Structures are given as C-alpha cells and as structure tokens.
Amino acid sequence: MRAHRPTERMVREWMEMSAVVLTPGANTGIAAGGPVRLAVGWDPKSLPGMEVDASAFMVGADGKVPDDRHFVFYGAQASPEGSVRFRPDAATGAESDTQAFDVALSQVPATIDAIDVCVTIHEGQARGQSFDSLKGVFARLIDPSSGQELARFDLPVSGMTETAITLVRLYRRNGQWKMRAVGQGFAGGLAALATHLGVEIDAPEPAPAPSPTPKPTSAPEPAPDTKPVSLKKVTLTKTGATSRITLDKRGSGIIRVTATWIDNGDKSSNNDDLDLRAGLRMPDGSMQWLAASHPGDLTTMPYARHLGDVRTATKDAPGTEIIEVDAGISHKVGGPVAMVFSVYSAVSNGAVSIASLKPVMSVEHGDKIVTCAYDFPDGAQAKGVYTYVIGTVLIDGDDLDVRLSGLTSPPRSENTPWIEGDGRSLTVTFDGPAVFKKGRTLFARMMSSGTKKYANV
C-alpha cells in the first residue's frame, strides 16, 4: 500500500497531542534549558473598550524584581541583558496566540530564580471590567525552532472578578528550568501585581474629604487639573503627532527610551545591525552625543546613558537598544533639554532599507508610555538612507513632550541629526557632524562640514 505524507493539519494536531497539559499548581521540565517562546492568548482576542496585555517579571530568590528594568512588557520590551524579549504580535503562526515572550534560558542571569508571566486588563477596575468578561486565558510553551508546543495551561476565568493574573512561572530548580501553572488573580490590577513582585508604583494621594459647597457669589474658578492614576498608553503614527507626559515628584526616576526593530526576512544576518543614537541640546546651546560608543552617564553630564549595542535581529528576537535619561535632567542643567532619537545603519551593513526593519520607539516614565510607530516608506530609494529620526523629546521642568518625526537623512549622508532653536521649540536638521562607533576619527572629521561639534565627542 502506498504511504501518504501527513498533512500540515495532521502534523499540527500531533504536536498539540504530544504537549504536556498542565492543571493549576502542576509543573513540567524544560529540556536542555534552550531558547523557548511563551505565547499567551485570551478568548476573545478583543472586546470593545477592553485592553488586555501580557507582562513578565524576572524575580530573584526573594520573589521580587532586582529593579524595574526586569519588568518586561509593551513599554520596555527587553530585559537589561536581553534574555527575555516581548513580542507584541506573538508571531507563532497560531491564530489564537495574542502576545509572546522569547526567553533565552541559558542567558538568564544567575541572580534571577524565576520569570512570572502575567496578564492584566488595562484600567479594568475603573471601567468595571474583569476576567469574567473573557471565555478563557491560556499560555503555551513552544520550541521556536520547530514550532512544537511543549506544554500548555488553560485557565478557566468564569466568575473571576480580578483584573490581573500571574498565569505561569518559569523557574530554575537544581540547575533545571521548569514551567509551573499558577493562575493566581489580583483584585488590584497591575498596580497590586507589580507591587507584590517588587516594582515601585507611585500611589495616588488620597482625595480630601468633601466639604459643603457654599452658594457662589461669582463665577467659580475652574477645577485644578488632576493627574491620571492608571497606566496610560499612547501610540503616535503620524508625522508631527505629539503627546505629553507629566513627570512626577519633580522629575524623580528614570525615563526609558527603547528602540526595537525586526528582521526584514531577506535571509541575511549581516544587515540587521541598527544603532539607537541620540543628540541632546542643553540650555546653553551645546549638544551632547549618546550612542553605544559614547554611553554617557546618569549621575553626571549628560544625565543619560546608552545601555549597549545589539548587533542582530531575527524573527525570534527583535533587536532592542535602550537609552535611559534622568527624569530630573531639566532641573539639574537649569533649563529645557531637547533630544532627537534616531536609528542608524552603517555602510558596512550593505544596501539595506532601514524601513524594512520596521523601527519603533517607546518613551516610558512610571506608568506612562508613548510609542512612536511611524511607517517609513520602503523601496529601492530607501537603501541609500543611513539614518532615520523616529522621534524627539523635549523636557522642560516637569513636562515631557514626545513628537513623532519621520525625518530621514539625505541619501548616502553620514551627517547626524542636529537640533536648532532656543530649546523650547525643536527644529531638527541633518547637518550635524558624522560620528562613528570608534569615535570622532579623522574620517569622521573629513566627512563633516561646518563648525558644529558635540561637546563630548
């Protein structure tokens, strides 16, 4: 009898049948501790007026994150060393999967004992929403090389009044990684969950007790503005679009600027090396340069630092580079600070279109996140463009304004973006001096025109 090749559906069904199905509290080992993808989904994937998101908390032996950088989610899409990366589109090939995390288990720092993967409803309490509105929530452990489902946990959510859930935990026991089904709910939403796991959340001040309102003798004064308490996510997609973040506690904390990009599918691993770079204009008109080659410093001028170079991006691990800025920078330098953020592809990368790598930038402070997601035009003409300006940031006292740019350098120009103006109005030009990874070399000087110079290069 002639043998028949198995269909794609048969293979998928066999892979699903071979997966370990977990019940709450059960666990399973992860072979060899290699890279895995943890996909998360909910049914239905979308409901009008409801926003659901996944997040991952990398915790130590005390069950707490070492610092807020080990909280990985839509606004901070990679851990400091890159072992955990967030995928907003899942990219597993399964229609049911909504979001995912790529975890390189062998690269997880020894100080991290576990990774808690959670699901939260944005502003669930304020909107009267809970997981009872959904039919189910699940997590799937997947081998990213084969797409095989290794383990699965389906959490029944009928009757759940909570707005945050610790769904599963990846943990290390005697040198071996395992996955445990948790399913623990938190009524306080993301704030309660984050506080439980050691992420600092600024609590709102209690409102004063109401007092009787006297009969007005004249027109009442307008009510003072109040700051939003819940998470705020804004996505800018059009050139010139802006959004403001109010910095809390006189600029305390860190502003985190994250650039991400993906593999363009051209089967070449040599041209996916983008560099996140920034120019900072100080109140005295001087410009500071930030890049992996010029990392800066958070405690002294320029009160910002680049966290390091990432050289590749694949479909399984998008490229991510991060710049952190002291939220009090405007107070420390005595005036407004303007910043221009760009991604750059060196000539040595070959004729690659940066637009094909889909660069995106997010600006995060506390619970507020603004994402610049401009769809740069692609095509043959884009392959000679080395620098794309994703967005600009202006910090003036306790106000932070983000603007989507979409500006690109002239073809085959190594000039860097330069900020003109008085600091309160941003004008970006492409006549800044060329700067390369090894610093301001003789070649860079030869390619630069004019007298413009960075103070730290």
Short mmCIF file of C-alpha atoms in Angstrom, two decimals:
data_model
loop_
_atom_site.label_atom_id
_atom_site.label_comp_id
_atom_site.label_asym_id
_atom_site.label_seq_id
_atom_site.Cartn_x
_atom_site.Cartn_y
_atom_site.Cartn_z
CA MET A 1 0.00 0.00 0.00
CA ARG A 2 1.33 3.41 -0.92
CA ALA A 3 2.21 5.61 2.06
CA HIS A 4 0.68 9.09 2.28
CA ARG A 5 2.58 12.09 3.54
CA PRO A 6 0.97 13.65 6.63
CA THR A 7 -0.84 16.90 6.01
CA GLU A 8 0.05 20.12 7.81
CA ARG A 9 -3.12 19.78 9.87
CA MET A 10 -2.20 16.24 10.92
CA VAL A 11 1.28 17.39 11.99
CA ARG A 12 -0.15 20.28 14.00
CA GLU A 13 -2.69 18.02 15.73
CA TRP A 14 0.05 15.52 16.59
CA MET A 15 2.23 18.28 18.03
CA GLU A 16 -0.64 19.53 20.17
CA MET A 17 -1.43 15.99 21.38
CA SER A 18 2.20 15.49 22.41
CA ALA A 19 2.27 18.64 24.55
CA VAL A 20 2.05 18.43 28.35
CA VAL A 21 -1.29 19.83 29.55
CA LEU A 22 -0.93 21.47 32.95
CA THR A 23 -3.50 21.98 35.69
CA PRO A 24 -3.18 24.72 38.35
CA GLY A 25 -0.12 24.01 40.52
CA ALA A 26 1.34 21.39 38.15
CA ASN A 27 4.77 21.75 36.57
CA THR A 28 6.87 20.24 33.79
CA GLY A 29 10.58 20.29 32.97
CA ILE A 30 12.07 22.20 30.05
CA ALA A 31 14.63 20.09 28.21
CA ALA A 32 18.21 21.38 27.88
CA GLY A 33 17.35 24.91 29.01
CA GLY A 34 17.47 26.23 25.47
CA PRO A 35 15.56 29.15 23.95
CA VAL A 36 11.79 28.92 24.28
CA ARG A 37 8.83 31.04 23.32
CA LEU A 38 5.98 31.50 25.75
CA ALA A 39 2.83 32.51 23.88
CA VAL A 40 -0.14 33.98 25.73
CA GLY A 41 -3.68 34.39 24.48
CA TRP A 42 -7.23 35.14 25.55
CA ASP A 43 -10.64 34.49 24.05
CA PRO A 44 -12.00 36.60 22.53
CA LYS A 45 -8.80 38.34 21.43
CA SER A 46 -10.51 41.72 21.59
CA LEU A 47 -13.63 43.19 23.18
CA PRO A 48 -14.87 46.76 22.63
CA GLY A 49 -13.37 49.04 25.27
CA MET A 50 -11.20 46.33 26.86
CA GLU A 51 -7.39 46.28 26.65
CA VAL A 52 -5.57 43.13 27.75
CA ASP A 53 -1.78 42.83 27.88
CA ALA A 54 0.87 40.33 28.94
CA SER A 55 3.95 41.13 31.03
CA ALA A 56 6.91 39.27 32.53
CA PHE A 57 8.58 39.84 35.89
CA MET A 58 12.11 38.46 36.42
CA VAL A 59 12.39 37.79 40.15
CA GLY A 60 15.17 36.72 42.50
CA ALA A 61 15.16 34.30 45.41
CA ASP A 62 13.05 36.77 47.42
CA GLY A 63 10.30 36.74 44.80
CA LYS A 64 10.98 40.39 43.88
CA VAL A 65 12.45 42.01 40.76
CA PRO A 66 16.01 43.32 41.31
CA ASP A 67 14.89 46.63 39.79
CA ASP A 68 12.23 47.97 37.42
CA ARG A 69 14.32 47.06 34.36
CA HIS A 70 13.42 43.41 34.98
CA PHE A 71 9.75 44.19 34.30
CA VAL A 72 9.29 43.33 30.59
CA PHE A 73 6.15 44.43 28.78
CA TYR A 74 4.86 46.53 25.86
CA GLY A 75 6.70 49.65 27.05
CA ALA A 76 10.04 48.00 27.95
CA GLN A 77 10.37 45.13 25.51
CA ALA A 78 13.63 43.55 26.68
CA SER A 79 15.39 42.80 29.95
CA PRO A 80 18.76 44.54 30.51
CA GLU A 81 20.83 41.61 29.19
CA GLY A 82 18.25 40.65 26.52
CA SER A 83 17.39 37.17 27.83
CA VAL A 84 13.66 38.00 27.91
CA ARG A 85 12.05 39.83 25.00
CA PHE A 86 8.43 40.82 24.48
CA ARG A 87 6.69 40.09 21.16
CA PRO A 88 3.51 42.17 20.77
CA ASP A 89 2.39 40.13 17.74
CA ALA A 90 3.22 36.61 19.11
CA ALA A 91 4.45 35.50 15.63
CA THR A 92 3.88 31.83 16.36
CA GLY A 93 1.70 31.06 13.37
CA ALA A 94 -1.23 30.15 15.63
CA GLU A 95 -4.19 32.48 15.24
CA SER A 96 -5.19 32.09 18.88
CA ASP A 97 -1.88 33.45 20.25
CA THR A 98 -2.01 37.18 21.07
CA GLN A 99 1.36 38.12 22.56
CA ALA A 100 4.54 36.21 23.42
CA PHE A 101 7.90 36.30 25.17
CA ASP A 102 11.14 34.91 23.77
CA VAL A 103 13.25 33.56 26.62
CA ALA A 104 16.90 32.55 26.20
CA LEU A 105 17.07 30.44 29.35
CA SER A 106 20.84 29.96 29.19
CA GLN A 107 21.32 33.75 29.24
CA VAL A 108 19.09 34.48 32.24
CA PRO A 109 21.35 35.93 34.98
CA ALA A 110 22.17 33.65 37.91
CA THR A 111 20.53 36.18 40.25
CA ILE A 112 17.14 35.51 38.61
CA ASP A 113 15.31 32.48 40.02
CA ALA A 114 12.03 32.74 38.13
CA ILE A 115 10.09 34.57 35.43
CA ASP A 116 6.43 35.24 36.21
CA VAL A 117 4.30 35.72 33.10
CA CYS A 118 1.17 37.71 33.83
CA VAL A 119 -1.94 39.04 32.08
CA THR A 120 -3.65 42.30 33.06
CA ILE A 121 -6.68 44.33 32.00
CA HIS A 122 -5.77 47.97 31.40
CA GLU A 123 -7.85 50.23 33.69
CA GLY A 124 -10.04 47.22 34.46
CA GLN A 125 -11.24 48.44 37.84
CA ALA A 126 -12.04 51.95 36.60
CA ARG A 127 -14.01 50.51 33.68
CA GLY A 128 -15.82 47.85 35.71
CA GLN A 129 -14.11 45.04 33.78
CA SER A 130 -12.67 41.71 34.94
CA PHE A 131 -11.54 38.39 33.51
CA ASP A 132 -15.09 37.12 33.85
CA SER A 133 -15.75 39.05 30.61
CA LEU A 134 -13.49 36.57 28.76
CA LYS A 135 -14.07 32.91 27.91
CA GLY A 136 -10.55 31.83 28.78
CA VAL A 137 -6.86 32.69 29.11
CA PHE A 138 -4.00 30.36 28.20
CA ALA A 139 -0.22 30.04 27.95
CA ARG A 140 1.71 27.81 25.54
CA LEU A 141 5.39 26.86 25.81
CA ILE A 142 6.82 26.49 22.30
CA ASP A 143 10.07 25.34 20.73
CA PRO A 144 10.82 28.36 18.48
CA SER A 145 12.91 26.33 16.03
CA SER A 146 10.23 23.75 15.23
CA GLY A 147 7.07 25.49 16.39
CA GLN A 148 6.22 22.43 18.51
CA GLU A 149 4.02 23.04 21.53
CA LEU A 150 5.81 21.64 24.59
CA ALA A 151 3.34 22.50 27.34
CA ARG A 152 0.03 24.28 27.75
CA PHE A 153 -2.04 25.76 30.54
CA ASP A 154 -5.68 26.80 30.07
CA LEU A 155 -7.09 28.89 32.90
CA PRO A 156 -10.87 28.96 33.37
CA VAL A 157 -11.86 32.55 34.10
CA SER A 158 -15.63 32.28 34.53
CA GLY A 159 -16.61 34.16 37.68
CA MET A 160 -13.16 35.77 38.15
CA THR A 161 -13.50 39.34 39.42
CA GLU A 162 -9.75 40.02 39.31
CA THR A 163 -8.07 42.32 36.75
CA ALA A 164 -4.56 40.82 36.91
CA ILE A 165 -3.33 37.22 36.85
CA THR A 166 0.01 35.52 37.34
CA LEU A 167 -0.59 32.91 34.66
CA VAL A 168 2.56 30.74 34.64
CA ARG A 169 6.03 30.75 36.14
CA LEU A 170 9.29 29.67 34.51
CA TYR A 171 11.64 28.79 37.35
CA ARG A 172 15.05 27.27 37.96
CA ARG A 173 15.35 24.29 40.31
CA ASN A 174 18.68 22.50 40.86
CA GLY A 175 20.01 23.84 37.58
CA GLN A 176 16.99 22.77 35.51
CA TRP A 177 14.30 25.07 34.16
CA LYS A 178 10.65 24.18 34.70
CA MET A 179 7.25 25.66 33.97
CA ARG A 180 4.51 25.81 36.59
CA ALA A 181 0.84 26.64 36.03
CA VAL A 182 -0.12 29.31 38.60
CA GLY A 183 -3.39 31.09 37.79
CA GLN A 184 -3.27 33.47 40.79
CA GLY A 185 -5.52 36.55 40.49
CA PHE A 186 -5.04 40.07 41.88
CA ALA A 187 -8.04 42.31 42.50
CA GLY A 188 -5.92 45.48 42.46
CA GLY A 189 -4.91 45.08 38.81
CA LEU A 190 -1.41 45.69 37.52
CA ALA A 191 -0.54 48.05 40.39
CA ALA A 192 -1.22 45.36 43.01
CA LEU A 193 0.56 42.71 40.97
CA ALA A 194 3.61 44.90 40.31
CA THR A 195 3.86 45.93 43.98
CA HIS A 196 3.64 42.28 45.03
CA LEU A 197 6.59 41.49 42.75
CA GLY A 198 8.71 44.45 43.82
CA VAL A 199 8.08 47.03 41.07
CA GLU A 200 7.68 50.50 42.54
CA ILE A 201 4.30 52.03 41.72
CA ASP A 202 3.56 55.62 42.73
CA ALA A 203 0.33 55.53 44.73
CA PRO A 204 -2.13 58.40 44.24
CA GLU A 205 -2.59 60.80 47.12
CA PRO A 206 -5.91 60.30 48.92
CA ALA A 207 -8.58 62.80 47.98
CA PRO A 208 -9.57 65.25 50.75
CA ALA A 209 -12.95 64.80 52.40
CA PRO A 210 -15.64 66.77 50.55
CA SER A 211 -16.83 69.97 52.19
CA PRO A 212 -20.16 71.74 51.74
CA THR A 213 -20.23 73.90 48.65
CA PRO A 214 -21.26 77.48 49.52
CA LYS A 215 -23.61 79.33 47.23
CA PRO A 216 -21.32 81.11 44.75
CA THR A 217 -21.39 84.87 44.63
CA SER A 218 -19.40 84.95 41.40
CA ALA A 219 -18.35 82.55 38.68
CA PRO A 220 -16.49 79.61 40.29
CA GLU A 221 -12.85 79.04 39.42
CA PRO A 222 -12.13 76.07 37.15
CA ALA A 223 -11.22 72.83 38.93
CA PRO A 224 -7.48 72.13 39.02
CA ASP A 225 -6.10 69.53 36.66
CA THR A 226 -5.63 66.07 38.16
CA LYS A 227 -3.02 63.57 37.12
CA PRO A 228 -4.18 60.22 35.77
CA VAL A 229 -3.61 57.32 38.15
CA SER A 230 -3.85 54.29 35.87
CA LEU A 231 -1.49 53.17 33.13
CA LYS A 232 -1.52 55.41 30.08
CA LYS A 233 -0.55 54.16 26.65
CA VAL A 234 -0.43 56.43 23.61
CA THR A 235 0.70 55.44 20.12
CA LEU A 236 1.74 58.12 17.61
CA THR A 237 1.62 57.16 13.92
CA LYS A 238 1.52 60.46 12.01
CA THR A 239 4.39 62.88 11.40
CA GLY A 240 4.25 65.76 13.86
CA ALA A 241 1.89 64.00 16.28
CA THR A 242 2.68 64.78 19.93
CA SER A 243 1.88 63.56 23.42
CA ARG A 244 2.79 64.94 26.84
CA ILE A 245 3.93 63.04 29.92
CA THR A 246 3.87 64.84 33.27
CA LEU A 247 6.89 63.87 35.32
CA ASP A 248 6.08 63.06 38.92
CA LYS A 249 7.84 64.22 42.10
CA ARG A 250 9.87 66.98 40.48
CA GLY A 251 11.37 64.75 37.82
CA SER A 252 12.24 61.79 40.00
CA GLY A 253 13.06 58.44 38.48
CA ILE A 254 14.15 57.36 35.03
CA ILE A 255 12.86 58.00 31.53
CA ARG A 256 13.40 54.91 29.39
CA VAL A 257 13.64 55.25 25.61
CA THR A 258 13.54 51.90 23.79
CA ALA A 259 14.05 51.33 20.07
CA THR A 260 13.10 47.96 18.55
CA TRP A 261 13.32 46.57 15.04
CA ILE A 262 12.72 43.22 13.37
CA ASP A 263 14.46 41.04 10.80
CA ASN A 264 13.37 42.03 7.29
CA GLY A 265 13.20 38.46 6.04
CA ASP A 266 15.93 38.83 3.42
CA LYS A 267 17.78 35.75 4.78
CA SER A 268 20.85 37.84 5.58
CA SER A 269 22.05 38.23 9.17
CA ASN A 270 24.62 40.89 8.30
CA ASN A 271 22.31 43.83 7.72
CA ASP A 272 20.09 43.84 10.81
CA ASP A 273 22.51 45.81 12.99
CA LEU A 274 20.83 49.13 13.72
CA ASP A 275 22.14 51.59 16.30
CA LEU A 276 19.99 53.75 18.56
CA ARG A 277 21.60 57.19 18.82
CA ALA A 278 20.60 60.48 20.42
CA GLY A 279 21.61 64.12 20.38
CA LEU A 280 20.84 66.22 23.48
CA ARG A 281 20.68 70.02 23.28
CA MET A 282 21.40 71.67 26.63
CA PRO A 283 20.10 75.11 27.77
CA ASP A 284 23.46 76.72 26.88
CA GLY A 285 23.11 75.54 23.27
CA SER A 286 25.73 72.80 23.50
CA MET A 287 24.99 69.35 22.05
CA GLN A 288 25.81 66.03 23.71
CA TRP A 289 26.07 62.74 21.79
CA LEU A 290 24.78 59.35 23.00
CA ALA A 291 25.45 56.00 21.33
CA ALA A 292 26.89 52.63 22.26
CA SER A 293 30.35 54.11 21.59
CA HIS A 294 29.57 57.15 23.77
CA PRO A 295 27.35 55.66 26.54
CA GLY A 296 27.15 58.76 28.74
CA ASP A 297 26.38 58.78 32.47
CA LEU A 298 23.20 59.07 34.54
CA THR A 299 24.86 60.79 37.51
CA THR A 300 26.78 63.50 35.67
CA MET A 301 26.53 65.33 32.35
CA PRO A 302 24.72 64.41 30.12
CA TYR A 303 22.49 62.71 32.78
CA ALA A 304 21.65 59.96 30.30
CA ARG A 305 23.20 56.64 29.33
CA HIS A 306 23.10 54.15 26.47
CA LEU A 307 22.74 50.56 27.72
CA GLY A 308 24.75 48.89 24.97
CA ASP A 309 24.92 47.69 21.38
CA VAL A 310 22.75 44.93 19.86
CA ARG A 311 24.11 43.64 16.57
CA THR A 312 21.39 41.35 15.20
CA ALA A 313 17.66 41.00 14.89
CA THR A 314 15.78 37.86 13.92
CA LYS A 315 12.15 36.91 13.67
CA ASP A 316 12.55 35.20 17.04
CA ALA A 317 14.46 38.00 18.78
CA PRO A 318 13.83 41.58 17.61
CA GLY A 319 16.72 44.00 18.01
CA THR A 320 16.40 46.27 21.04
CA GLU A 321 18.55 49.15 22.28
CA ILE A 322 17.76 51.38 25.24
CA ILE A 323 18.71 54.85 26.45
CA GLU A 324 17.88 55.93 30.00
CA VAL A 325 17.51 59.60 30.95
CA ASP A 326 17.42 61.13 34.42
CA ALA A 327 13.87 62.49 34.71
CA GLY A 328 15.25 65.45 36.66
CA ILE A 329 17.66 66.48 33.88
CA SER A 330 15.95 69.82 33.21
CA HIS A 331 16.22 70.83 36.87
CA LYS A 332 19.85 69.72 37.07
CA VAL A 333 21.06 71.61 33.99
CA GLY A 334 18.90 74.67 34.64
CA GLY A 335 16.52 74.72 31.70
CA PRO A 336 14.79 72.81 28.90
CA VAL A 337 16.60 69.88 27.28
CA ALA A 338 15.74 68.83 23.72
CA MET A 339 16.57 65.36 22.44
CA VAL A 340 16.50 63.77 18.99
CA PHE A 341 16.44 59.95 18.77
CA SER A 342 17.41 58.12 15.59
CA VAL A 343 18.39 54.69 14.31
CA TYR A 344 21.42 54.29 12.06
CA SER A 345 22.69 51.57 9.73
CA ALA A 346 26.39 51.69 8.88
CA VAL A 347 27.59 51.44 5.29
CA SER A 348 29.32 48.19 6.24
CA ASN A 349 25.89 46.62 6.75
CA GLY A 350 25.33 46.72 3.00
CA ALA A 351 22.48 48.16 0.96
CA VAL A 352 19.69 47.61 3.45
CA SER A 353 16.49 49.60 3.82
CA ILE A 354 16.05 50.65 7.44
CA ALA A 355 12.33 50.98 6.68
CA SER A 356 12.19 47.22 6.03
CA LEU A 357 13.28 46.62 9.65
CA LYS A 358 10.20 48.50 10.97
CA PRO A 359 11.89 50.56 13.72
CA VAL A 360 9.67 51.65 16.61
CA MET A 361 10.49 53.81 19.65
CA SER A 362 8.76 53.98 23.02
CA VAL A 363 9.23 56.61 25.75
CA GLU A 364 8.32 55.44 29.25
CA HIS A 365 8.16 57.11 32.64
CA GLY A 366 6.39 55.42 35.52
CA ASP A 367 3.05 54.15 34.27
CA LYS A 368 3.00 56.37 31.18
CA ILE A 369 4.17 55.17 27.76
CA VAL A 370 4.24 56.94 24.41
CA THR A 371 5.12 54.87 21.34
CA CYS A 372 6.29 56.34 18.03
CA ALA A 373 5.33 53.85 15.33
CA TYR A 374 5.76 55.66 12.01
CA ASP A 375 5.52 53.55 8.85
CA PHE A 376 8.63 54.76 6.99
CA PRO A 377 8.30 54.44 3.18
CA ASP A 378 10.21 51.45 1.82
CA GLY A 379 11.62 50.72 -1.62
CA ALA A 380 14.81 50.86 -3.64
CA GLN A 381 15.36 54.55 -2.82
CA ALA A 382 15.41 53.73 0.90
CA LYS A 383 18.56 51.59 0.65
CA GLY A 384 20.88 54.58 0.46
CA VAL A 385 19.48 56.25 3.58
CA TYR A 386 21.59 55.65 6.71
CA THR A 387 19.68 57.48 9.47
CA TYR A 388 16.00 57.62 10.43
CA VAL A 389 14.75 60.04 13.10
CA ILE A 390 11.96 58.24 14.94
CA GLY A 391 11.07 60.96 17.42
CA THR A 392 12.09 63.92 19.54
CA VAL A 393 11.67 64.61 23.25
CA LEU A 394 11.56 67.98 24.99
CA ILE A 395 11.89 68.05 28.79
CA ASP A 396 11.04 71.41 30.34
CA GLY A 397 10.82 71.22 34.11
CA ASP A 398 8.27 68.53 34.90
CA ASP A 399 6.78 68.32 31.40
CA LEU A 400 7.97 65.84 28.78
CA ASP A 401 6.72 66.25 25.20
CA VAL A 402 7.18 63.43 22.68
CA ARG A 403 6.87 64.17 18.95
CA LEU A 404 6.91 61.64 16.12
CA SER A 405 9.35 62.77 13.44
CA GLY A 406 9.70 60.54 10.38
CA LEU A 407 12.65 62.60 9.12
CA THR A 408 15.40 60.76 7.19
CA SER A 409 18.92 61.72 6.23
CA PRO A 410 19.80 62.64 2.64
CA PRO A 411 20.91 59.63 0.56
CA ARG A 412 24.44 58.41 1.39
CA SER A 413 24.92 61.10 4.05
CA GLU A 414 26.70 60.31 7.32
CA ASN A 415 25.61 63.59 8.91
CA THR A 416 23.84 63.28 12.25
CA PRO A 417 20.55 64.94 13.29
CA TRP A 418 21.12 68.35 14.88
CA ILE A 419 18.73 70.44 17.00
CA GLU A 420 18.33 74.13 16.29
CA GLY A 421 16.34 76.65 18.32
CA ASP A 422 16.11 78.04 21.81
CA GLY A 423 15.43 74.74 23.50
CA ARG A 424 11.68 75.20 23.77
CA SER A 425 11.00 74.85 20.05
CA LEU A 426 12.62 71.94 18.23
CA THR A 427 13.89 72.17 14.70
CA VAL A 428 15.84 69.14 13.50
CA THR A 429 18.32 69.46 10.66
CA PHE A 430 20.66 66.92 9.10
CA ASP A 431 23.89 68.90 9.23
CA GLY A 432 25.39 67.55 12.46
CA PRO A 433 28.93 66.13 12.35
CA ALA A 434 29.46 62.47 11.42
CA VAL A 435 30.24 60.20 14.36
CA PHE A 436 31.26 56.55 14.03
CA LYS A 437 31.40 53.72 16.52
CA LYS A 438 35.09 54.22 17.27
CA GLY A 439 34.62 57.88 17.99
CA ARG A 440 35.30 61.06 16.05
CA THR A 441 38.01 59.67 13.80
CA LEU A 442 39.90 61.52 11.09
CA PHE A 443 37.47 60.02 8.58
CA ALA A 444 34.54 61.46 10.53
CA ARG A 445 36.16 64.89 10.54
CA MET A 446 36.73 64.73 6.79
CA MET A 447 33.07 63.86 6.18
CA SER A 448 31.73 66.60 8.47
CA SER A 449 31.25 70.13 7.26
CA GLY A 450 30.91 73.36 9.21
CA THR A 451 31.85 74.14 12.78
CA LYS A 452 29.22 72.12 14.63
CA LYS A 453 30.69 69.84 17.29
CA TYR A 454 29.39 67.63 20.06
CA ALA A 455 30.68 68.65 23.47
CA ASN A 456 31.57 65.07 24.45
CA VAL A 457 32.98 63.74 21.16
#
